[in-house]
Short mmCIF file of C-alpha atoms and ligand atoms in Angstrom, two decimals:
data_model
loop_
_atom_site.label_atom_id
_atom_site.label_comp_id
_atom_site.label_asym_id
_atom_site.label_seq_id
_atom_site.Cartn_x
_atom_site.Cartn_y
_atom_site.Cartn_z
CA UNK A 1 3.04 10.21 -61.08
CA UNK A 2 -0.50 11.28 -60.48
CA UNK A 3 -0.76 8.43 -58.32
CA UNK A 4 2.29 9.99 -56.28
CA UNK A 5 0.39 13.27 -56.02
CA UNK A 6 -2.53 12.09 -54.91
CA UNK A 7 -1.08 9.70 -51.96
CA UNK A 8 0.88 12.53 -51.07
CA UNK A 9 -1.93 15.06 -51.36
CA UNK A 10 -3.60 12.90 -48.67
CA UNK A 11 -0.68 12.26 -46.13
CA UNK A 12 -0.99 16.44 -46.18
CA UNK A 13 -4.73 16.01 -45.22
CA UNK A 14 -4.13 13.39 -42.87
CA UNK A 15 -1.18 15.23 -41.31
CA UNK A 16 -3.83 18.05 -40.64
CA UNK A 17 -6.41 16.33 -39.77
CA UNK A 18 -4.26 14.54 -37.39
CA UNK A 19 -2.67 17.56 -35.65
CA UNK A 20 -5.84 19.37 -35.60
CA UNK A 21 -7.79 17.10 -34.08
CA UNK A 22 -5.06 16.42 -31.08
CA UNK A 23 -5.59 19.78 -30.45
CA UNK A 24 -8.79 18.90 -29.35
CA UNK A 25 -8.96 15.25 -28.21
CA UNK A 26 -8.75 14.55 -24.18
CA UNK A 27 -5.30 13.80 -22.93
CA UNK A 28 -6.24 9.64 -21.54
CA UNK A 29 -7.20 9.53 -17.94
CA UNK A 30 -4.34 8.35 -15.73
CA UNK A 31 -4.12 7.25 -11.98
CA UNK A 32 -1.65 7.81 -9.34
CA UNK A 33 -2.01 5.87 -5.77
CA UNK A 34 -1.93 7.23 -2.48
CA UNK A 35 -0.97 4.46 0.19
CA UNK A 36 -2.56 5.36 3.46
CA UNK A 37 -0.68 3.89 6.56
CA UNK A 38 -3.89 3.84 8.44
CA UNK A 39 -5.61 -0.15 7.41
CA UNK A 40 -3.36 0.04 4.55
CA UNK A 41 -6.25 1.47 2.58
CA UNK A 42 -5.71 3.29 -1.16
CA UNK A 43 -6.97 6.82 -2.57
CA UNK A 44 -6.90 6.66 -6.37
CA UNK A 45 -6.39 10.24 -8.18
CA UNK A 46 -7.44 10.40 -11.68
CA UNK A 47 -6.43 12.86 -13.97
CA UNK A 48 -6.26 13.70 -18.06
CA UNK A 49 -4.35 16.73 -17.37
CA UNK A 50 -6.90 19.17 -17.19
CA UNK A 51 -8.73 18.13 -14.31
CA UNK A 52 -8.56 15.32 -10.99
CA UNK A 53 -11.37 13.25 -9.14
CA UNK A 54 -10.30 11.60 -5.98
CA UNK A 55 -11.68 7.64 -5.39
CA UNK A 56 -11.80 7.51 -1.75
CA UNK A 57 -10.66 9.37 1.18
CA UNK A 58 -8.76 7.75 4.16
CA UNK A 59 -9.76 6.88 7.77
CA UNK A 60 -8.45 9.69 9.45
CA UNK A 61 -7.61 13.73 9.27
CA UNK A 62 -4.41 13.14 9.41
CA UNK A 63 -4.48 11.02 6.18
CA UNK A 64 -6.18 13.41 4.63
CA UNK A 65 -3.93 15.95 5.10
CA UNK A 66 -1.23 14.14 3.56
CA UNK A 67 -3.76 13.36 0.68
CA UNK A 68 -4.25 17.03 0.20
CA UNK A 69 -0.08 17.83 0.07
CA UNK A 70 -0.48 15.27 -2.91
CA UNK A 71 -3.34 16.60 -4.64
CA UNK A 72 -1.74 20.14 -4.83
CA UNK A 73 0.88 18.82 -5.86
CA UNK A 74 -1.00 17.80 -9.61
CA UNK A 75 -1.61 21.54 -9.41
CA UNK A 76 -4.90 20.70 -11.26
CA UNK A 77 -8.32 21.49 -10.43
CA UNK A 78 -10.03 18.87 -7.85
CA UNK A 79 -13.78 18.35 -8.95
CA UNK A 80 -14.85 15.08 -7.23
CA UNK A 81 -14.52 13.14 -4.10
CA UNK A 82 -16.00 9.94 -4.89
CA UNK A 83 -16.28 7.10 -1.86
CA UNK A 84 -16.93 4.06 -2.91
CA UNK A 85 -18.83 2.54 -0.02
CA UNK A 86 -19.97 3.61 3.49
CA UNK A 87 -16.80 1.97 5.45
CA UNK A 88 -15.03 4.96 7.74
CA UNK A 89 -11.74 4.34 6.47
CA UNK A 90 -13.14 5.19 2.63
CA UNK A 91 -14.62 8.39 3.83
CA UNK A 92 -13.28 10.07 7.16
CA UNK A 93 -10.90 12.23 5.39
CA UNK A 94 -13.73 14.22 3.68
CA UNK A 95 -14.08 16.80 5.86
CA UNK A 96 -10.67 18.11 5.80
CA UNK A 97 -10.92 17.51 1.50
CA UNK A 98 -13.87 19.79 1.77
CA UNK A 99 -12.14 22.66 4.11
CA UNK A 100 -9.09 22.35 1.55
CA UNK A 101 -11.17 22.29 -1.47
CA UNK A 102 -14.09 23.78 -1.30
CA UNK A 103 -15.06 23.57 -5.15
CA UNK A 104 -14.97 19.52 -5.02
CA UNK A 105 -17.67 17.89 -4.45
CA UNK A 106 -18.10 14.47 -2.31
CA UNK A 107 -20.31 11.75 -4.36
CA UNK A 108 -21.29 8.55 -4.10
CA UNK A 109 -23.16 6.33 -7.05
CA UNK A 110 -26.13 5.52 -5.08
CA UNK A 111 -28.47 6.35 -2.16
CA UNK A 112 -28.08 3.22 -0.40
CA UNK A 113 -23.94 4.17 -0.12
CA UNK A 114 -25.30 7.63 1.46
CA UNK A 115 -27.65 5.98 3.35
CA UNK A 116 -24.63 3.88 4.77
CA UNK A 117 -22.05 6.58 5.52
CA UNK A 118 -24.86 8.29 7.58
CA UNK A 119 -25.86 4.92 9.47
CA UNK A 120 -22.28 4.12 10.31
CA UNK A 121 -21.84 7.26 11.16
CA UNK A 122 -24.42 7.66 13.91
CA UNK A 123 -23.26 4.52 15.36
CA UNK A 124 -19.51 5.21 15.61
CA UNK A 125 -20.90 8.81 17.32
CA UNK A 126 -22.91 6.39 19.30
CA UNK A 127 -19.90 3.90 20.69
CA UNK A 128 -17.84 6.88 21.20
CA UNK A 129 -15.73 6.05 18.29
CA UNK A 130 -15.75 9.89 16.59
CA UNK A 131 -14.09 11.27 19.77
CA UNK A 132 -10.81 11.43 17.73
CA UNK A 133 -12.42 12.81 14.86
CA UNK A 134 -15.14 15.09 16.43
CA UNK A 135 -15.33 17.33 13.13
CA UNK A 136 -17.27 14.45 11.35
CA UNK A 137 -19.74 13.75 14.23
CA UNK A 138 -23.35 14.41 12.16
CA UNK A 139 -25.22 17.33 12.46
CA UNK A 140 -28.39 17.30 14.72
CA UNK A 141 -30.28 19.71 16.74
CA UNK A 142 -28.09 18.55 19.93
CA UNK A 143 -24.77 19.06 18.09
CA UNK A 144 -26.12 21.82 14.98
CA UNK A 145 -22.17 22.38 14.30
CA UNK A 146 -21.64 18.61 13.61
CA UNK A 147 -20.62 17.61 9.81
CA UNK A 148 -23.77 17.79 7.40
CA UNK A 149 -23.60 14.41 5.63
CA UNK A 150 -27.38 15.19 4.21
CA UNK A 151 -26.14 18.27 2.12
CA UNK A 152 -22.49 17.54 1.42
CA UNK A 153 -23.05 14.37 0.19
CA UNK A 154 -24.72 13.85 -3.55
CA UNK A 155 -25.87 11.09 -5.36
CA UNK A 156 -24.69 11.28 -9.15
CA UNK A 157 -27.18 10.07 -11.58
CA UNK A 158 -26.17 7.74 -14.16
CA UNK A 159 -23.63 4.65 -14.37
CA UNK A 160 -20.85 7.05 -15.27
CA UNK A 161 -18.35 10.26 -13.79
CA UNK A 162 -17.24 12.34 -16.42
CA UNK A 163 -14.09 14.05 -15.68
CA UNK A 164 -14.19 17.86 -16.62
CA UNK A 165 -11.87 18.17 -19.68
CA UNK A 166 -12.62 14.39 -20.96
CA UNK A 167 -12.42 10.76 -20.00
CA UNK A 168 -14.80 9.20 -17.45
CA UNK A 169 -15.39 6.27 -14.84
CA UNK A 170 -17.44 3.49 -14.87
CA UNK A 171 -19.20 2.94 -11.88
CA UNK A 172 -21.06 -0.35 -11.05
CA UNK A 173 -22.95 -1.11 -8.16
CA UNK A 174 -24.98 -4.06 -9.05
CA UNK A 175 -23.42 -6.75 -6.25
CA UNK A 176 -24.92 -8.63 -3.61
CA UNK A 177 -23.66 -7.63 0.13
CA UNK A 178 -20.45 -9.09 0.84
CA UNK A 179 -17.47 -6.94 2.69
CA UNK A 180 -19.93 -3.89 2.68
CA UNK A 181 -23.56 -3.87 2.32
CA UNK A 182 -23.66 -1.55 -1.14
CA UNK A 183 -19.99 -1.06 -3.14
CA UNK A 184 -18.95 0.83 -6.43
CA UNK A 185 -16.34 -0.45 -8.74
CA UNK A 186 -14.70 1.64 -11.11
CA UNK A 187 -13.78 0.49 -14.72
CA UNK A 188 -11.71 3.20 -16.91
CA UNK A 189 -10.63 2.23 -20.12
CA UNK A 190 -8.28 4.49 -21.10
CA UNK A 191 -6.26 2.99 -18.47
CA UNK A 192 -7.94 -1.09 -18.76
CA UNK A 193 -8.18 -0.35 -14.71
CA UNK A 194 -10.63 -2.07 -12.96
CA UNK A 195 -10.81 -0.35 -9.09
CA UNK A 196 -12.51 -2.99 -6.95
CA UNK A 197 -12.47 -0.80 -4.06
CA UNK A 198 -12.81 -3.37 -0.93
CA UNK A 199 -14.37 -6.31 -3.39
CA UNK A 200 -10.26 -6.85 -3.86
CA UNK A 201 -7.84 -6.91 -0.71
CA UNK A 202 -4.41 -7.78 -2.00
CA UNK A 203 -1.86 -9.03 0.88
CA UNK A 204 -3.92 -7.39 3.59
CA UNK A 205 -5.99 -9.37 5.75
CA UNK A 206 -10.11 -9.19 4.58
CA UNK A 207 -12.21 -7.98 6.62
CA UNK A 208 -14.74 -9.79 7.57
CA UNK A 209 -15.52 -8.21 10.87
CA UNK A 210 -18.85 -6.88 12.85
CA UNK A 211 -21.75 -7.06 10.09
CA UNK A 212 -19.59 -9.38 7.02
CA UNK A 213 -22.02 -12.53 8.29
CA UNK A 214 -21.48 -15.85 6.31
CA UNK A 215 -23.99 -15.46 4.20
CA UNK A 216 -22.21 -11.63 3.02
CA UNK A 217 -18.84 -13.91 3.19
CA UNK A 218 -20.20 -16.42 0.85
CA UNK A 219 -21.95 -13.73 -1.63
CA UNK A 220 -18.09 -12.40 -1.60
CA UNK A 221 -16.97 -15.44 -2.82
CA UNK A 222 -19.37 -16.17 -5.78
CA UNK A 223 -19.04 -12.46 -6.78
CA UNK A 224 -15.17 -12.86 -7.16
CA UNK A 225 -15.54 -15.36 -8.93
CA UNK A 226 -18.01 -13.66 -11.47
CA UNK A 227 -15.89 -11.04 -11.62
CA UNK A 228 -12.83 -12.86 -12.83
CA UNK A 229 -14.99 -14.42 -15.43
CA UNK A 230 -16.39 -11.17 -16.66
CA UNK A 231 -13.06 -9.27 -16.99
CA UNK A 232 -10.79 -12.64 -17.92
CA UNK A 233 -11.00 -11.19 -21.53
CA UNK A 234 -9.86 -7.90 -20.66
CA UNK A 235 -7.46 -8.57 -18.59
CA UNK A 236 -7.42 -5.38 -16.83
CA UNK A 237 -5.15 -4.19 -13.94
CA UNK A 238 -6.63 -4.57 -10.66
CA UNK A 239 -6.58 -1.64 -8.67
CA UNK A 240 -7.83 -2.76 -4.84
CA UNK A 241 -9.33 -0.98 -1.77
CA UNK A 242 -6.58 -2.58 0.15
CA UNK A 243 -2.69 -3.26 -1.01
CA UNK A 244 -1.12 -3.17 -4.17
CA UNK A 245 -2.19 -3.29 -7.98
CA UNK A 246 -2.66 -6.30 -9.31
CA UNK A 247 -4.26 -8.62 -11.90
CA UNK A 248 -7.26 -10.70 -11.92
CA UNK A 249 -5.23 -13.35 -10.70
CA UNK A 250 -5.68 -11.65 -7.37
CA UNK A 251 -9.38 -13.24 -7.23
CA UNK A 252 -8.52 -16.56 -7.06
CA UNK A 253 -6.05 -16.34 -4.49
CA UNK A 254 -8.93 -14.36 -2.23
CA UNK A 255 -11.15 -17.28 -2.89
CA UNK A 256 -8.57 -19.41 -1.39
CA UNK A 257 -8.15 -17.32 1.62
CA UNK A 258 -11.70 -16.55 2.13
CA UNK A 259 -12.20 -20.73 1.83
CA UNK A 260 -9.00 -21.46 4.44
CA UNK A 261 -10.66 -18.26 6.67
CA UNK A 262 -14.02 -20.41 6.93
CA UNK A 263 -12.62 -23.84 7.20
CA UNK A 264 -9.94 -22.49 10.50
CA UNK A 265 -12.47 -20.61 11.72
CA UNK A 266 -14.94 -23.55 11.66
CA UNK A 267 -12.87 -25.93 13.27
CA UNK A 268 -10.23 -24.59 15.58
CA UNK A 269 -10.51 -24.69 19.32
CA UNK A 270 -9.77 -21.22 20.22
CA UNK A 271 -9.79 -18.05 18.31
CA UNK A 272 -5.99 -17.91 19.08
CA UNK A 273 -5.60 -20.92 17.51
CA UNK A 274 -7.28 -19.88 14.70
CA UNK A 275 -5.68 -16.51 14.42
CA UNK A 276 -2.27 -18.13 14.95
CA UNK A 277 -2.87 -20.84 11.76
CA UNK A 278 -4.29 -17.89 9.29
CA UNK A 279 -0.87 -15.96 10.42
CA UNK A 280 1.10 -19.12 9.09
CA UNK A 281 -0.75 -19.39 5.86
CA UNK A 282 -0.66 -15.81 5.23
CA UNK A 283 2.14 -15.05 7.11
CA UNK A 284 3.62 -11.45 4.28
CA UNK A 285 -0.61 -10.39 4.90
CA UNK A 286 -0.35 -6.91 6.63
CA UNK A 287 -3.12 -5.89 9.28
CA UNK A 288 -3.58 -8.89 11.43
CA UNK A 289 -3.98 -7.25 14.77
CA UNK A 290 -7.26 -5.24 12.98
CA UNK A 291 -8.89 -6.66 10.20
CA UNK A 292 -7.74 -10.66 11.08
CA UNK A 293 -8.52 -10.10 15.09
CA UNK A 294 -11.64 -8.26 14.05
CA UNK A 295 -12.98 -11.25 11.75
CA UNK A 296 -11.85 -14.02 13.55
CA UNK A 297 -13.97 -12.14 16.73
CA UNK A 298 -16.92 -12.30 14.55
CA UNK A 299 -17.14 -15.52 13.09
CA UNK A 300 -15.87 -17.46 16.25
CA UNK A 301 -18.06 -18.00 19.72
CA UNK A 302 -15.34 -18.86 21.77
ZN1 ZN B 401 -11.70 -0.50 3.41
#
């Protein structure tokens, strides 16, 4: 009987303990995807109900704007805009995030990312290739109303973004160049999400285009391959820059096509030819016209 009393004595206290401290632990950070149309690419939103970063931010205005319909739509405060690398179709859309929400701030995990954005900025100005999106043309003493990359962009110190209410992102940036010359992955556990930004493609067409040389193609490879080894245990869901969620699985298979890329590209006679066979292999892969034509222009002479 005293026995009895004492278990249920406990239950009481755990029954407390238990509600009271829900009232104070972080609702688990969760992710909804935004599909661009534009290169297929994805914008991640976390959230833990409190609060939202963004992971990436589309290759044109007119992405963003769509973005920004589905970040009021959480109806939460936006605190980061984190781009994962210095590729246009990651970052573009900033400008119009920043007009819309002026309290978020864009960040990046490292200088050399920053350093990246601004370079590929200035040459896209350069080549004529910010005419449709004059707004993000960088600021200089010629054009003093241009976007100012230096000031809106920060670096975040540390490995980690903390989101404001609880939970945070793991950010790694420790790979070779491969699709981009500096990257970020994002692990979150709440979720077991691993977000390879444009490390993973997932039935879209790689890019290995102006500035992915063979050397950068074959770092890719090895580095999938690591990867799949260091999160085989975890299994996590794969969330990619390009296409769909998927699993680690998806690794392998961009082994494959990275290995059938460099043996088609090596030995057909024309880059039609060689466009034409990667269409048959891959033939559900979405973006050939771009990111296929693009690659298959860079690796081929003739
Ligand atoms: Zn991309």
């Amino acid at each position: 009987m005293k026995l009895r009393v004492y278990s249920l004595a406990i239950a009481t206290m755990s029954l407390f303990f238990g509600v009271f401290s829900n009232a104070f632990a972080a609702t688990p950070v969760d992710v909804d995807i935004f599909n661009g149309e534009t290169a297929t690419v994805n914008s991640y939103l976390f959230s833990n109900g409190e609060s939202l970063v963004v992971m990436d931010l589309q290759r044109s205005t007119d992405e963003a704007k769509k973005l920004s319909e589905v970040i009021k739509a959480k109806k939460l405060p936006l605190t980061h805009l984190l781009i994962s690398h210095g590729h246009p179709d990651h970052y573009i859309g900033m400008d119009w995030l920043l007009k819309e929400f002026p309290d978020a701030k864009v960040v990046v995990a490292n200088e050399d990312i920053k350093k990246d954005i601004i370079g590929f900025s200035t040459w896209m100005e350069s080549v004529g290739w910010l005419d449709a999106e004059p707004a993000l043309k960088p600021k200089s003493d010629k054009n003093p109303n241009g976007f100012d990359y230096e000031n809106n962009i920060s670096v975040l110190s540390g490995e980690t973004l903390s989101l404001v209410g609880g939970g945070e992102l793991a950010l790694t940036t420790q790979y070779l160049p491969m699709e981009a010359e500096h990257i970020t992955t994002v692990y979150v556990e709440d979720i077991n999400g691993l977000f390879t930004s444009d490390f993973g493609y997932n039935k879209v067409h790689l890019w290995m285009g102006q500035g992915v040389t063979n050397a950068h193609v074959n770092n890719w490879k090895t580095q999938l391959a690591e990867l799949k080894e260091r999160y085989t245990e975890l299994n996590p869901t794969v969330y990619p820059g390009h296409g769909a969620p998927s699993d680690i699985g998806l690794f392998s298979a961009m082994i494959t096509y990275i290995d059938d890329f460099q043996k088609i590209t090596a030995t057909a006679a024309s880059k039609e030819e060689a466009m034409a066979e990667m269409e048959k292999r891959y033939p559900e892969y979405k973006e050939a016209g771009f990111l296929l034509k693009n690659s298959v222009d860079f690796h081929m002479q003739h």
